[in-house]
Structure formats: C-alpha cells, structure tokens
Short mmCIF file of C-alpha atoms in Angstrom, two decimals:
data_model
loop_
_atom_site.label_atom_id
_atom_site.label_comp_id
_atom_site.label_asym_id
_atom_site.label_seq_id
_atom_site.Cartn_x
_atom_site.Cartn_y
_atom_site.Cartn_z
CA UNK A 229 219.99 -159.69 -9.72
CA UNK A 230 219.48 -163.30 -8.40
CA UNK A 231 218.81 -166.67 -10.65
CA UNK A 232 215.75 -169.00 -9.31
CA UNK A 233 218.55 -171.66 -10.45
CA UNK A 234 221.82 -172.57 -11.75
CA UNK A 235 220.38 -173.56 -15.10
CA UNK A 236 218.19 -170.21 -15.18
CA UNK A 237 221.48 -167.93 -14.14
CA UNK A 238 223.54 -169.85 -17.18
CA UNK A 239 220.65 -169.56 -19.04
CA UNK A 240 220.55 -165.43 -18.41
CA UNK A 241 224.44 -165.15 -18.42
CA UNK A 242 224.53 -166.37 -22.09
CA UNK A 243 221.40 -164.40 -23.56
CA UNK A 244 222.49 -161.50 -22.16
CA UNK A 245 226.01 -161.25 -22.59
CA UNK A 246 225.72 -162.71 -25.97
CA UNK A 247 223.31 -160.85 -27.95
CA UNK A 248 223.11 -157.34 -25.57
CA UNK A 249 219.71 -157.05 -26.27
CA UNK A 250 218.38 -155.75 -22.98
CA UNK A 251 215.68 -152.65 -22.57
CA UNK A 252 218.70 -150.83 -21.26
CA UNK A 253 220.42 -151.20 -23.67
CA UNK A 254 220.76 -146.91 -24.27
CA UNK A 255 221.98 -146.60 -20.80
CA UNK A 256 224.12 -149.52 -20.92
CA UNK A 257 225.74 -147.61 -23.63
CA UNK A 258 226.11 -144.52 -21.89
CA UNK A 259 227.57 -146.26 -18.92
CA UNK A 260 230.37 -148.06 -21.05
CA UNK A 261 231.16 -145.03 -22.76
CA UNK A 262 231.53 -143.15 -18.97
CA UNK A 263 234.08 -146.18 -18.55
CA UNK A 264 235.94 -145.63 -21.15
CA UNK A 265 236.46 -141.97 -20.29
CA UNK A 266 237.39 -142.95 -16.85
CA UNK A 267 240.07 -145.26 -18.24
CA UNK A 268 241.15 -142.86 -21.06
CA UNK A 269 242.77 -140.91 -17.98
CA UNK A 270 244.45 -143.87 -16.39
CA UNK A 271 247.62 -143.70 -18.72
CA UNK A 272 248.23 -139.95 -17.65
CA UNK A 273 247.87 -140.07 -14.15
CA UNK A 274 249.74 -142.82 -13.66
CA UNK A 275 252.77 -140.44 -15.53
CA UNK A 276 251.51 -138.08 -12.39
CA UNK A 277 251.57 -140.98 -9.50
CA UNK A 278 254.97 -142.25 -11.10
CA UNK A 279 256.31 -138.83 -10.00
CA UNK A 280 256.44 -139.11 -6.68
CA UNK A 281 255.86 -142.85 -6.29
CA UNK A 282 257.94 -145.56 -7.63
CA UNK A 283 255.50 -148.66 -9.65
CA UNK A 284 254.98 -150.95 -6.98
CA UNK A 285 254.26 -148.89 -4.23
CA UNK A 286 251.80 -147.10 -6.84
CA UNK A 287 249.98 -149.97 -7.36
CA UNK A 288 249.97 -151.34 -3.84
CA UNK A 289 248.49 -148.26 -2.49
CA UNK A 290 245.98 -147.93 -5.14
CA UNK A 291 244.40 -151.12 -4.89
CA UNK A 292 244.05 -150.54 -1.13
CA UNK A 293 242.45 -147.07 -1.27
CA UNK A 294 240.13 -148.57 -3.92
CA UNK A 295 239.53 -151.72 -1.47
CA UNK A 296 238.75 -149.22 1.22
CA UNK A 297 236.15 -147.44 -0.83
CA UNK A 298 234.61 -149.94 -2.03
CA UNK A 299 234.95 -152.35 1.16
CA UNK A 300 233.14 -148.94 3.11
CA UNK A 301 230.09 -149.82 0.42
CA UNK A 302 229.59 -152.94 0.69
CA UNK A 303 229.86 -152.37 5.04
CA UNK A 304 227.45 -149.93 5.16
CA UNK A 305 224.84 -151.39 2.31
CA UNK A 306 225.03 -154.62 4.50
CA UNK A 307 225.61 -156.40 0.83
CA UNK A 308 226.36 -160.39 1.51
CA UNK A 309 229.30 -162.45 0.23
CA UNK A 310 229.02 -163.72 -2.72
CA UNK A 311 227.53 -167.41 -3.58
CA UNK A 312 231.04 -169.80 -3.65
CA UNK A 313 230.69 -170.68 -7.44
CA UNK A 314 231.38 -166.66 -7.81
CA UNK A 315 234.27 -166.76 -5.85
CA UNK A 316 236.80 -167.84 -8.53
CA UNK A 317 235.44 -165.86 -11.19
CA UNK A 318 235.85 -162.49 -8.97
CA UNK A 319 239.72 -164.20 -8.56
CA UNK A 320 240.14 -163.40 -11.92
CA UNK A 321 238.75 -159.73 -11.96
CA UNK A 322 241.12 -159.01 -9.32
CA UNK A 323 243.75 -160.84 -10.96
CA UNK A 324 243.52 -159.52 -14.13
CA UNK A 325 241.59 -156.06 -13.81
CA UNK A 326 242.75 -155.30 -9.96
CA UNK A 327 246.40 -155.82 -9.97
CA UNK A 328 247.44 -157.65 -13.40
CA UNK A 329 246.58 -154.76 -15.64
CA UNK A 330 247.70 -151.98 -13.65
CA UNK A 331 251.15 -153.42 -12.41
CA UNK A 332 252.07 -154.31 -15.67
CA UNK A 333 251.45 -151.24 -17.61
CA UNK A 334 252.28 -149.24 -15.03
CA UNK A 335 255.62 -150.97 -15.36
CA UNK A 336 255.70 -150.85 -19.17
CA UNK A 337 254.84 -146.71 -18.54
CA UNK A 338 258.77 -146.29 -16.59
CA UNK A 339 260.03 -146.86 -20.12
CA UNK A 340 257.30 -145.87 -22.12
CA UNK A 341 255.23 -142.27 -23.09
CA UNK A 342 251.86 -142.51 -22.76
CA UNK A 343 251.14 -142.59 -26.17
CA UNK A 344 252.96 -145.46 -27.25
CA UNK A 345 251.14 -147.57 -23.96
CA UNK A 346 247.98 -146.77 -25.30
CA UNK A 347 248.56 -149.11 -28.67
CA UNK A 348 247.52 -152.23 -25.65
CA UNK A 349 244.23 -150.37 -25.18
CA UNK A 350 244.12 -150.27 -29.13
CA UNK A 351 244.02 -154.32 -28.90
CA UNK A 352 241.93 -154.47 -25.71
CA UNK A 353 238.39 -154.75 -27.22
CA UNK A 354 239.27 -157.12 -29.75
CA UNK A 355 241.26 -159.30 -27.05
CA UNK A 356 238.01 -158.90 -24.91
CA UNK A 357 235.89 -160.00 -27.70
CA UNK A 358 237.77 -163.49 -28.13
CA UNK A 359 238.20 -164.69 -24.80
CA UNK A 360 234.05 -163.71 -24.54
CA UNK A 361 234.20 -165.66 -27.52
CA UNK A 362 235.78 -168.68 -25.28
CA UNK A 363 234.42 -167.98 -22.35
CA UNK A 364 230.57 -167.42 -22.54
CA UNK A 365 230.39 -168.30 -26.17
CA UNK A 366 229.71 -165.27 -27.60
CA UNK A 367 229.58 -165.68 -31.41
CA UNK A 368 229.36 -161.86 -33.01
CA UNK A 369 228.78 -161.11 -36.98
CA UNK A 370 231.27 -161.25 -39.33
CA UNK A 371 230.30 -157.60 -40.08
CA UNK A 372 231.30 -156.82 -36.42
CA UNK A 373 234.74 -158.40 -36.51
CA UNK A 374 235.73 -156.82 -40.18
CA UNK A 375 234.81 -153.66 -37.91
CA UNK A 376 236.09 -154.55 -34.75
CA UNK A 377 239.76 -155.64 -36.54
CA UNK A 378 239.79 -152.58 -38.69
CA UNK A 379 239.15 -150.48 -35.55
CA UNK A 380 241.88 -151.97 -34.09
CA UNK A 381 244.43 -151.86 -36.96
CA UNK A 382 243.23 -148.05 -37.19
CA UNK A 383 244.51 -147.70 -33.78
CA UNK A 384 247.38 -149.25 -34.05
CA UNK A 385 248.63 -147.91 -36.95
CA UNK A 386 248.24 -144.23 -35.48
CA UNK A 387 250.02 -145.33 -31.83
CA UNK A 388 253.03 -147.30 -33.32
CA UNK A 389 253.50 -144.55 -36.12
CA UNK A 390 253.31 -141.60 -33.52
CA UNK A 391 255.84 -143.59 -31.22
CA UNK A 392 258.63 -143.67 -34.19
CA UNK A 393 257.48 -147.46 -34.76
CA UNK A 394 260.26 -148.75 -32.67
CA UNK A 395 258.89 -151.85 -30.51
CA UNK A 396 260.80 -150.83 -26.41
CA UNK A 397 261.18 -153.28 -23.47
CA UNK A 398 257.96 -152.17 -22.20
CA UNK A 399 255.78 -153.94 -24.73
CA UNK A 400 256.50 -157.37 -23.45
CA UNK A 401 254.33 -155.85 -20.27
CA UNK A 402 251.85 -154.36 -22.45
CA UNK A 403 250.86 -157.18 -23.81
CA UNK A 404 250.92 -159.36 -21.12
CA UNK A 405 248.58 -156.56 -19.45
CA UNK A 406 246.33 -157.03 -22.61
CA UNK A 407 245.88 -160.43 -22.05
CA UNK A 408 245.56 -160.86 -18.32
CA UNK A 409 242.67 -157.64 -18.75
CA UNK A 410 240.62 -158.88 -21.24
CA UNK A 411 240.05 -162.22 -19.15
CA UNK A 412 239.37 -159.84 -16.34
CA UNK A 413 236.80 -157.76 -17.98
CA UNK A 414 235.43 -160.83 -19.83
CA UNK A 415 234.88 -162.48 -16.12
CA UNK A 416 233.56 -159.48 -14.70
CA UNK A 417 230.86 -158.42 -17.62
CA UNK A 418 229.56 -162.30 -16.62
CA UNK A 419 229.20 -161.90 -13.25
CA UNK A 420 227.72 -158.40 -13.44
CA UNK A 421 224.78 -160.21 -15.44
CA UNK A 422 223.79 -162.18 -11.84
CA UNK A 423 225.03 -159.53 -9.14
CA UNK A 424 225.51 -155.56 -9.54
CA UNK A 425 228.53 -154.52 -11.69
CA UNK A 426 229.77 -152.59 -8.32
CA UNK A 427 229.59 -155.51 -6.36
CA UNK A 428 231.87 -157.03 -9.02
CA UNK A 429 234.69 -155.06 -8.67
CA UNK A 430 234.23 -154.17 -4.65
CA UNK A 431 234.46 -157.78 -4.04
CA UNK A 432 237.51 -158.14 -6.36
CA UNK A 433 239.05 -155.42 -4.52
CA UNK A 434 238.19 -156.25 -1.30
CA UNK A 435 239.59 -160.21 -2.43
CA UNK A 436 243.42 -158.47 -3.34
CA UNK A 437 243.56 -156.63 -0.20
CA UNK A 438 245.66 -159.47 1.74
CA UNK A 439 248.37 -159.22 -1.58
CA UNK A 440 248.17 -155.43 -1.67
CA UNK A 441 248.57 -154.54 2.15
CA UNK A 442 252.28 -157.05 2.72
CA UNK A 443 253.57 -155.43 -1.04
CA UNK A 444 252.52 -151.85 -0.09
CA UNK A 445 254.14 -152.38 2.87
CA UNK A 446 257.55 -153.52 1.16
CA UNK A 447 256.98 -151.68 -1.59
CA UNK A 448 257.10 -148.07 0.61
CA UNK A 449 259.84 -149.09 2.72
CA UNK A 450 262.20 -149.29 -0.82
CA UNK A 451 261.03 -147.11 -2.89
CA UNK A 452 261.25 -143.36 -1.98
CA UNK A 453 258.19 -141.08 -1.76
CA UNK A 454 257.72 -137.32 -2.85
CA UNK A 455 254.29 -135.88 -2.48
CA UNK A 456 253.83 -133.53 -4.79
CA UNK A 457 250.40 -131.79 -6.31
CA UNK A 458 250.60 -134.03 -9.16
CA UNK A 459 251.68 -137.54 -7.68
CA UNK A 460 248.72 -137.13 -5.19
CA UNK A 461 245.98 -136.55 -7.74
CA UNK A 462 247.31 -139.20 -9.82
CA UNK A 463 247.40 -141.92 -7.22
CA UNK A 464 243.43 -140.69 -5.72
CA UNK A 465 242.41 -140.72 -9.29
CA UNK A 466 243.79 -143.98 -10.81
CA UNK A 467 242.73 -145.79 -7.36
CA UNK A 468 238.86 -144.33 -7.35
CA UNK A 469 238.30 -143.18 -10.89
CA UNK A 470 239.94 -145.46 -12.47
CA UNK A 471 239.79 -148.71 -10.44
CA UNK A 472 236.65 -148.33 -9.11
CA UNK A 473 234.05 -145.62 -10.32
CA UNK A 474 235.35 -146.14 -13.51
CA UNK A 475 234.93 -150.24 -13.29
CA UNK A 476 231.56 -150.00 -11.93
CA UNK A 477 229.95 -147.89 -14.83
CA UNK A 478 231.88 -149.98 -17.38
CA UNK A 479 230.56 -153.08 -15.97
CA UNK A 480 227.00 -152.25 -15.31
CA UNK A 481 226.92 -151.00 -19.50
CA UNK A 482 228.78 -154.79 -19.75
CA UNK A 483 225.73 -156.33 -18.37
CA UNK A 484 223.61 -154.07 -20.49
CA UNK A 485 224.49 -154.11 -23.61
CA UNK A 486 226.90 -157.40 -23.90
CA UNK A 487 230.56 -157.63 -24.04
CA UNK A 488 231.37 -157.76 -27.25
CA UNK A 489 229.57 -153.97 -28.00
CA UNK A 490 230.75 -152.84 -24.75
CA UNK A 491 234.05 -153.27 -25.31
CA UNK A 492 234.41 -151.67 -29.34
CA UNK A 493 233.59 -148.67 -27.74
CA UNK A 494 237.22 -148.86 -26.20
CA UNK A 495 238.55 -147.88 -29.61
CA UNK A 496 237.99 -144.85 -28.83
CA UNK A 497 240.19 -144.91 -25.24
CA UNK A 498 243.31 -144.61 -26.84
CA UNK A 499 242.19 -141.32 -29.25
CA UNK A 500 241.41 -139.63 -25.39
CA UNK A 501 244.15 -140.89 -23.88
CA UNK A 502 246.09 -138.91 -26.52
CA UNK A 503 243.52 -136.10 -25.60
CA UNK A 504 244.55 -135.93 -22.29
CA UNK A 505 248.42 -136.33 -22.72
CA UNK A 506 248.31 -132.89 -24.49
CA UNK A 507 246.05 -131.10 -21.76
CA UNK A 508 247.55 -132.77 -18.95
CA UNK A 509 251.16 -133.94 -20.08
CA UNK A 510 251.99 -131.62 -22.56
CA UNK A 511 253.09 -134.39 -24.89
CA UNK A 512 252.54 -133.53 -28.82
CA UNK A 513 249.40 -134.47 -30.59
CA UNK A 514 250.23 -136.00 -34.26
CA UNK A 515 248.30 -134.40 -36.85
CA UNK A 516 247.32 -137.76 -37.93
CA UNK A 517 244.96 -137.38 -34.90
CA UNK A 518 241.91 -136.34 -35.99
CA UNK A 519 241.71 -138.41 -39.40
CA UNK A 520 242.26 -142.03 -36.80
CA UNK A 521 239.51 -140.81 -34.65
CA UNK A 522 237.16 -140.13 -37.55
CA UNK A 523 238.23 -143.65 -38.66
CA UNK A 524 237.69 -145.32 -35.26
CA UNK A 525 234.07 -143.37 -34.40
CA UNK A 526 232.94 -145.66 -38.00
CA UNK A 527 234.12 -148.63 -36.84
CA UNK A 528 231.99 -148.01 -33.12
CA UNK A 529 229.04 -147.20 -35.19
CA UNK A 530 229.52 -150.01 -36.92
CA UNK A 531 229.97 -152.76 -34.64
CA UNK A 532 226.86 -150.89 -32.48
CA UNK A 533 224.98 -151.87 -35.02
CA UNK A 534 225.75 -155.04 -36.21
CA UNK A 535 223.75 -157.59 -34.14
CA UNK A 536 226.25 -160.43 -32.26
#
C-alpha cells in the first residue's frame, strides 16, 4: 500500500495500528496466530541447529539463507527499494527481529532448556505493547492491560516454576532479546501498514546480509560443524519458518488487526513451545500445563475483545 502523502501515510499508520479496526480484521487474526505457531517452534529447533552448529555460525547462516529467500522474491517480483524515510525503520527490524533476537536467545539457549527460554516470549507481547505505546502512540483499555499483565504473569509463573525458579546466566540474554524484539516487531507492524508485511522483513533481511556474510564466514572457520538429520532441519526451519514465512504472516495480521491485539495472541507461544519440546525434545511437560493454557486462552479472548 502507498500514501498520496506523508501526512496521509502518518495519518493511516496511527488509525490502523492503533485501534485494529480494519475489514480484515478475521484474517489478520488468523495470520498472527499462523505467526505465532511458526515462532512457537523456534525455541526447539534451535536445540536441533545447536547440535551440529555452534551459536554464531547458527545465526550467521540463518539470516543468510533467509536473505537469499527472500532477496530471490523481491528479484523476481521486480519489487523497488524502499522510500529513504523507511530505511531506518527496516534498520531496526533487522536489528532487533533479524539478528538481535535470535543471537541472543540463541545464546541464552547453550545454558538454558527450552522451557525456561520461553518465560522472554511470556513478556514479549506486553513489551511489544509499550514500546507501540511509545512509538505510534497506541493507547489500549485498561481492560486490555489488566488482561494483557495477567496473561503475562500467568505465563510466567508456569515457566519460572517448571524451570525450578532458579534465575541462570542466560536470562541476562533473554531479556535483552525481549527488549531489542519488541522494538523490532513494533517497527515492523508500522511499516507493514504502508508496504506489504513481506516486503518488511525481505528488506530487513536483505539490509543484514553485509553483517551476516563476514560473521558466517568467521563464525564457520571456529566453530566446528556436524551435519546431522536434526541440526539440518533445525537450521532450514528457524532460517525460513521462522525468520521469514513465519515474519511475513505475523506482520501482515500486525497491519490487520493492530499491534497491540496482534501481539496478546503471543501468550499463547510459550504454552506450544512447551508443546513441541515434548514431541520434538522429549523434555517433560508439567502437569501445571493445561490449567496455564486454560488461563492464558481467557486472557487472548479478552484482550481480542477489548477495543484499544
């Protein structure tokens, strides 16, 4: 979508992305939600990648598959740079949602299970919802935030308790990965409201390749490699499902149906995330599972309904 005019794009970027009230708003739903399962599986094949990668060379390589899918898209749809003025906002999305997040907790995940990582994805929508707040001046209920920060405790409660309560190293780096995503996804659910949430992050990608080529390139020459079944589909999956698929969808339902919404439905990531640590990891679910997920689902249905 292109503005007529600066003042009409600021004009669209703040209607939208404040109140969500768009006529897609079902689908924009739907899309967000296809997001969140895409992320829900980052967590666990990352465990897989960091089997026969080591972190940096994970996270180099990933970003440039995912640059070289969606650079390929943008090629062949002939889709034109960006205006300037979006330049430093897709800085961000890379810097925060391209390489920030992912280094970070990928990092944090050497030291960490799985489960007790996902207690920064318990934070994330809340965290998204107050830089919107700062950014774009999003001003939700107060009904949505008692729901959004009971969500949120829900969550946290369950991770820290299932993880013994003891606070590791790693949680310095999941919270800095908290922070520098939510400015990431708050930057990229504004510019998907003036160009197409795939165009978002393929830019962004395409913008970290020069940082992700020299580390991959350092990166592989220190740490040692062992392909295995496991480390492959790990590294194809967190580079296109996760960092770019997954983006896309969760971006487009952004646009749709604001930030704020969009990003409660993330309460749910870390309930899947546990999901697929069972299926996938073999890691123990607590029973305490199924009583935080019926408490989480409220709080979604709660904040989808109370109007920002």
């Amino acid at each position: 979508m292109r503005a007529q005019s600066s003042a009409i794009t600021s004009s669209r970027i703040a209607v939208g992305v404040t109140s969500g009230d768009t006529g897609g708003g079902s689908l924009g739903t739907v899309q967000a939600a296809l997001g969140v399962v895409a992320f829900s599986l980052t967590f666990p094949a990352t465990a897989w990648g960091l089997e026969g990668f080591g972190p940096w060379s994970l996270i180099a390589v990933r970003s440039i598959l995912a640059a070289a899918v969606a650079g390929a898209c943008l090629l062949v749809l002939r889709v034109a740079p960006p205006e300037r003025r979006h330049w430093l906002g897709l800085a961000v999305v890379g810097a925060g949602v391209v390489l920030g997040f992912p280094l970070l907790t990928t990092l944090a995940l050497q030291t960490s299970t799985t489960a007790h990582a996902a207690v920064v994805v318990g934070l994330l929508p809340l965290t998204t919802a107050l830089f919107s707040a700062l950014r774009v001046g999003t001003r939700p209920s107060r009904t949505f935030w008692v729901a959004a920060l009971a969500g949120a405790a829900a969550v946290i409660a369950f991770t820290v308790q299932q993880s013994g309560g003891a606070l590791t190293s790693a949680d310095a780096y999941l919270f800095a990965a908290l922070l520098v995503c939510a400015a990431g996804y708050t930057e990229g659910g504004r510019l998907a409201r003036v160009m197409p949430g795939w165009q978002v992050i393929g830019w962004a990608l395409v913008l970290c390749l020069p940082l992700a080529a020299p580390m991959a390139a350092v990166a592989l020459s220190y740490e040692p490699v062992h392909l295995t079944a496991h480390s492959v589909t790990g590294l194809l999956w967190v580079a296109i499902g996760s960092q770019f698929l997954g983006l896309v969808v969760w971006y487009r339902g952004m646009a749709a149906i604001g930030i704020p919404k969009a990003s409660q439905l993330q309460l749910a990531q870390p309930l899947l995330t546990l999901v697929w640590s069972v299926l996938l990891l073999g890691e123990h679910l607590p029973v305490a599972a199924p009583l935080t997920a019926a408490a989480v689902l409220v709080c979604i249905a709660v904040t989808q309904r109370a109007r920002g």
